[in-house]
Amino acid sequence: MPAAARRLRTLEQELAALSDDAMLLSELDGYLAGILVCPELIPPSEWLPAVWGETGNDDGAVFATSAVFESKEHLDHVVAAVMAHYNAIARMLHERPEKYAPVFEIDDRNGDILWEIWMEGFERAFAMRPQAWSPLCLDEDSKESDVTEEIASLNLMAAFMAIADGSEAEMDLSPEQVERLTEGAPTMIPGLITTLNAWRRSQLPEPAPDSGPKAGRNDPCPCGSGKKYKKCCGLN
């Protein structure tokens, strides 16, 4: 079994062994994709606890009760597995975006791709910083010529989120549109994610000269994940 497949299998088992509130693997994959492509950096201390159904502390520490984890070592093991997948997605989007592929659940009964579970995870990440996406939101006076590829991509993701949570009527999507989008979602989502990630990267400010000491590649990442910079935010 390839290393990537073993890593995902281990992560899936770790999540399944936690509480009923813990994310499924596909949901986590969508959640991490949403965290990574968000225009605003969301620190792990804020988004990690939601993976197992909790919320972060005000002091920024990753918190878990004994009801979820057997010990601190168990917590550290699960966090390491989640961060390994986070870094794998970040590396793929940065180095080989054309190879990026979401982890979708497959219905064993009929082979249907259950992309809605993945999209539920993405929507949870999106809801953490909705205002960060405002540059890609048009107003009522906008013209059709104002719609860029990035804006169109976000609009499609919004439609997929609405279909996944059953609120497609609020977007005035016709039954025909819902059917078409539902069928096309598995093949469309990867390209939308890579487009949004490319736009996010294009918005990053150029590093200012003489701006003070910076984290070295082997230094602890400033975001507080506990990983080396080169294996965490240094991938973005």
Tab-separated table of C-alpha atoms in Angstrom:
chain	number	residue	atom	x	y	z
A	1	MET	CA	0.000	0.000	0.000
A	2	PRO	CA	1.453	3.424	-0.967
A	3	ALA	CA	2.540	5.702	1.874
A	4	ALA	CA	-0.192	8.257	1.135
A	5	ALA	CA	-2.876	5.570	1.252
A	6	ARG	CA	-1.506	4.233	4.546
A	7	ARG	CA	-1.497	7.730	5.990
A	8	LEU	CA	-5.137	8.279	5.039
A	9	ARG	CA	-6.139	4.852	6.346
A	10	THR	CA	-4.467	5.578	9.684
A	11	LEU	CA	-6.100	9.010	9.909
A	12	GLU	CA	-9.509	7.539	9.088
A	13	GLN	CA	-9.125	4.970	11.860
A	14	GLU	CA	-7.991	7.604	14.355
A	15	LEU	CA	-11.027	9.779	13.608
A	16	ALA	CA	-13.425	6.846	13.767
A	17	ALA	CA	-12.124	5.942	17.236
A	18	LEU	CA	-12.976	9.386	18.637
A	19	SER	CA	-16.401	10.686	19.665
A	20	ASP	CA	-19.436	10.769	17.399
A	21	ASP	CA	-18.818	14.510	16.979
A	22	ALA	CA	-15.459	13.951	15.284
A	23	MET	CA	-15.219	14.634	11.568
A	24	LEU	CA	-15.233	11.906	8.972
A	25	LEU	CA	-12.144	11.678	6.792
A	26	SER	CA	-13.860	13.222	3.756
A	27	GLU	CA	-15.332	16.007	5.870
A	28	LEU	CA	-11.899	16.697	7.352
A	29	ASP	CA	-10.350	16.772	3.883
A	30	GLY	CA	-12.842	19.424	2.770
A	31	TYR	CA	-12.334	21.329	6.021
A	32	LEU	CA	-8.559	21.413	5.563
A	33	ALA	CA	-8.913	22.484	1.931
A	34	GLY	CA	-11.143	25.350	3.087
A	35	ILE	CA	-8.620	26.353	5.743
A	36	LEU	CA	-5.754	26.318	3.250
A	37	VAL	CA	-7.402	28.297	0.456
A	38	CYS	CA	-8.906	30.900	2.801
A	39	PRO	CA	-7.454	34.348	1.995
A	40	GLU	CA	-6.888	34.907	5.713
A	41	LEU	CA	-4.581	32.672	7.761
A	42	ILE	CA	-6.490	30.625	10.343
A	43	PRO	CA	-4.155	29.286	13.052
A	44	PRO	CA	-4.301	25.574	13.960
A	45	SER	CA	-5.133	26.449	17.568
A	46	GLU	CA	-8.434	27.833	16.250
A	47	TRP	CA	-9.442	25.172	13.749
A	48	LEU	CA	-7.981	21.960	15.187
A	49	PRO	CA	-10.450	21.405	18.082
A	50	ALA	CA	-13.408	21.351	15.679
A	51	VAL	CA	-11.932	18.212	14.112
A	52	TRP	CA	-12.964	16.235	17.191
A	53	GLY	CA	-16.034	18.318	17.996
A	54	GLU	CA	-14.720	20.936	20.401
A	55	THR	CA	-13.888	24.636	20.278
A	56	GLY	CA	-10.604	26.444	20.815
A	57	ASN	CA	-9.634	28.275	23.973
A	58	ASP	CA	-9.254	32.039	24.105
A	59	ASP	CA	-5.601	31.583	25.001
A	60	GLY	CA	-4.992	29.857	21.662
A	61	ALA	CA	-4.177	26.465	23.149
A	62	VAL	CA	-5.452	23.289	21.538
A	63	PHE	CA	-7.797	21.919	24.188
A	64	ALA	CA	-9.307	18.475	24.554
A	65	THR	CA	-11.200	16.856	27.415
A	66	SER	CA	-10.513	13.410	28.768
A	67	ALA	CA	-13.849	12.369	27.283
A	68	VAL	CA	-12.300	12.641	23.831
A	69	PHE	CA	-8.695	11.582	24.353
A	70	GLU	CA	-7.212	8.940	26.619
A	71	SER	CA	-4.097	11.000	27.339
A	72	LYS	CA	-1.997	13.892	26.136
A	73	GLU	CA	0.008	11.395	24.111
A	74	HIS	CA	-3.189	10.296	22.391
A	75	LEU	CA	-4.048	13.936	21.631
A	76	ASP	CA	-0.558	14.550	20.263
A	77	HIS	CA	-0.833	11.467	18.063
A	78	VAL	CA	-4.144	12.567	16.541
A	79	VAL	CA	-2.959	16.152	16.050
A	80	ALA	CA	0.162	14.866	14.299
A	81	ALA	CA	-1.972	12.741	11.956
A	82	VAL	CA	-4.254	15.677	11.120
A	83	MET	CA	-1.337	18.045	10.562
A	84	ALA	CA	0.364	15.484	8.319
A	85	HIS	CA	-2.692	15.502	6.066
A	86	TYR	CA	-2.906	19.296	6.229
A	87	ASN	CA	0.715	19.528	5.100
A	88	ALA	CA	0.179	16.961	2.351
A	89	ILE	CA	-2.690	19.011	0.893
A	90	ALA	CA	-0.674	22.234	1.198
A	91	ARG	CA	2.297	20.635	-0.537
A	92	MET	CA	0.144	19.313	-3.366
A	93	LEU	CA	-1.571	22.663	-3.952
A	94	HIS	CA	1.788	24.434	-3.915
A	95	GLU	CA	3.950	22.028	-5.903
A	96	ARG	CA	1.559	20.050	-8.113
A	97	PRO	CA	-1.856	21.719	-8.154
A	98	GLU	CA	-2.822	19.838	-11.315
A	99	LYS	CA	-2.619	16.607	-9.273
A	100	TYR	CA	-4.799	17.830	-6.413
A	101	ALA	CA	-7.669	15.429	-5.684
A	102	PRO	CA	-10.201	15.716	-2.846
A	103	VAL	CA	-10.920	12.682	-0.676
A	104	PHE	CA	-14.528	11.806	-1.439
A	105	GLU	CA	-16.580	9.075	0.253
A	106	ILE	CA	-17.949	6.393	-2.071
A	107	ASP	CA	-21.306	4.727	-1.479
A	108	ASP	CA	-20.502	1.011	-1.479
A	109	ARG	CA	-24.059	0.162	-2.489
A	110	ASN	CA	-24.113	1.956	-5.822
A	111	GLY	CA	-20.711	3.595	-6.319
A	112	ASP	CA	-22.069	7.139	-5.951
A	113	ILE	CA	-19.520	9.791	-4.998
A	114	LEU	CA	-20.732	11.444	-1.789
A	115	TRP	CA	-19.118	14.824	-2.425
A	116	GLU	CA	-21.642	16.519	-0.126
A	117	ILE	CA	-19.774	15.223	2.952
A	118	TRP	CA	-16.554	16.848	1.707
A	119	MET	CA	-18.431	20.069	0.982
A	120	GLU	CA	-19.852	20.158	4.509
A	121	GLY	CA	-16.280	20.266	5.791
A	122	PHE	CA	-15.336	23.020	3.365
A	123	GLU	CA	-18.364	25.058	4.451
A	124	ARG	CA	-17.328	24.796	8.107
A	125	ALA	CA	-13.953	26.298	7.204
A	126	PHE	CA	-15.573	28.951	5.013
A	127	ALA	CA	-17.825	29.997	7.896
A	128	MET	CA	-14.800	30.761	10.071
A	129	ARG	CA	-13.718	33.711	7.885
A	130	PRO	CA	-16.584	34.609	5.499
A	131	GLN	CA	-15.498	38.241	5.366
A	132	ALA	CA	-12.100	37.216	4.013
A	133	TRP	CA	-13.767	36.301	0.721
A	134	SER	CA	-15.371	39.728	0.210
A	135	PRO	CA	-12.964	40.703	-2.636
A	136	LEU	CA	-14.578	37.946	-4.705
A	137	CYS	CA	-18.157	38.991	-3.931
A	138	LEU	CA	-19.893	41.238	-6.449
A	139	ASP	CA	-22.596	43.772	-5.610
A	140	GLU	CA	-25.914	44.363	-7.345
A	141	ASP	CA	-24.398	46.937	-9.708
A	142	SER	CA	-21.735	44.568	-11.018
A	143	LYS	CA	-21.719	43.676	-14.686
A	144	GLU	CA	-21.237	40.311	-16.306
A	145	SER	CA	-17.854	41.501	-17.548
A	146	ASP	CA	-16.775	41.918	-13.909
A	147	VAL	CA	-16.976	38.175	-13.290
A	148	THR	CA	-13.455	36.776	-13.224
A	149	GLU	CA	-12.487	33.106	-13.102
A	150	GLU	CA	-11.908	33.423	-9.364
A	151	ILE	CA	-15.313	35.031	-8.764
A	152	ALA	CA	-17.015	32.370	-10.862
A	153	SER	CA	-15.174	29.668	-8.910
A	154	LEU	CA	-16.343	31.039	-5.563
A	155	ASN	CA	-19.903	31.350	-6.874
A	156	LEU	CA	-19.840	27.696	-7.910
A	157	MET	CA	-18.485	26.670	-4.525
A	158	ALA	CA	-21.311	28.657	-2.910
A	159	ALA	CA	-23.804	26.759	-5.064
A	160	PHE	CA	-22.257	23.430	-4.055
A	161	MET	CA	-22.399	24.431	-0.379
A	162	ALA	CA	-26.065	25.335	-0.758
A	163	ILE	CA	-26.867	22.010	-2.414
A	164	ALA	CA	-24.937	20.093	0.235
A	165	ASP	CA	-26.838	21.699	3.121
A	166	GLY	CA	-30.214	21.732	1.355
A	167	SER	CA	-30.518	25.491	0.933
A	168	GLU	CA	-30.315	25.616	-2.859
A	169	ALA	CA	-33.696	27.383	-3.023
A	170	GLU	CA	-32.125	30.435	-1.389
A	171	MET	CA	-29.804	30.740	-4.397
A	172	ASP	CA	-32.704	30.407	-6.848
A	173	LEU	CA	-31.212	27.266	-8.350
A	174	SER	CA	-33.617	25.428	-10.608
A	175	PRO	CA	-34.066	21.640	-10.340
A	176	GLU	CA	-32.204	21.330	-13.638
A	177	GLN	CA	-29.272	23.361	-12.308
A	178	VAL	CA	-29.171	21.344	-9.097
A	179	GLU	CA	-29.124	18.093	-11.047
A	180	ARG	CA	-26.383	19.323	-13.364
A	181	LEU	CA	-24.234	20.637	-10.524
A	182	THR	CA	-24.763	17.513	-8.424
A	183	GLU	CA	-23.571	15.305	-11.259
A	184	GLY	CA	-20.622	17.542	-12.115
A	185	ALA	CA	-19.424	18.354	-8.594
A	186	PRO	CA	-16.818	15.563	-8.233
A	187	THR	CA	-14.991	16.626	-11.391
A	188	MET	CA	-15.454	20.371	-10.943
A	189	ILE	CA	-14.406	20.809	-7.298
A	190	PRO	CA	-10.660	20.070	-7.746
A	191	GLY	CA	-10.285	22.795	-10.373
A	192	LEU	CA	-12.238	25.296	-8.289
A	193	ILE	CA	-9.991	24.684	-5.298
A	194	THR	CA	-6.793	25.135	-7.300
A	195	THR	CA	-8.169	28.339	-8.860
A	196	LEU	CA	-9.073	29.786	-5.466
A	197	ASN	CA	-5.714	28.781	-4.031
A	198	ALA	CA	-3.865	30.440	-6.920
A	199	TRP	CA	-5.871	33.613	-6.299
A	200	ARG	CA	-5.086	33.466	-2.573
A	201	ARG	CA	-1.380	33.177	-3.295
A	202	SER	CA	-1.560	36.105	-5.696
A	203	GLN	CA	-2.911	38.264	-2.850
A	204	LEU	CA	-0.005	37.562	-0.510
A	205	PRO	CA	2.075	40.694	0.111
A	206	GLU	CA	5.639	40.813	-1.042
A	207	PRO	CA	7.998	40.373	1.906
A	208	ALA	CA	9.219	43.731	3.118
A	209	PRO	CA	13.001	44.230	3.115
A	210	ASP	CA	14.674	44.424	6.514
A	211	SER	CA	11.427	43.534	8.228
A	212	GLY	CA	13.205	41.785	11.088
A	213	PRO	CA	14.094	38.160	11.801
A	214	LYS	CA	12.082	35.520	10.013
A	215	ALA	CA	11.418	31.916	10.880
A	216	GLY	CA	14.070	29.584	9.521
A	217	ARG	CA	13.017	26.472	7.657
A	218	ASN	CA	13.864	24.293	10.642
A	219	ASP	CA	12.548	26.692	13.288
A	220	PRO	CA	9.192	26.100	15.053
A	221	CYS	CA	6.358	27.508	12.950
A	222	PRO	CA	5.094	30.869	14.305
A	223	CYS	CA	1.482	29.684	13.950
A	224	GLY	CA	1.896	27.466	17.003
A	225	SER	CA	1.278	24.072	15.384
A	226	GLY	CA	4.434	22.596	16.887
A	227	LYS	CA	5.726	21.687	13.424
A	228	LYS	CA	8.847	23.013	11.763
A	229	TYR	CA	8.185	26.075	9.606
A	230	LYS	CA	9.171	24.240	6.415
A	231	LYS	CA	6.547	21.570	7.101
A	232	CYS	CA	3.751	23.939	8.075
A	233	CYS	CA	3.109	27.533	6.965
A	234	GLY	CA	6.316	27.488	4.944
A	235	LEU	CA	4.430	25.305	2.463
A	236	ASN	CA	1.827	27.983	1.718
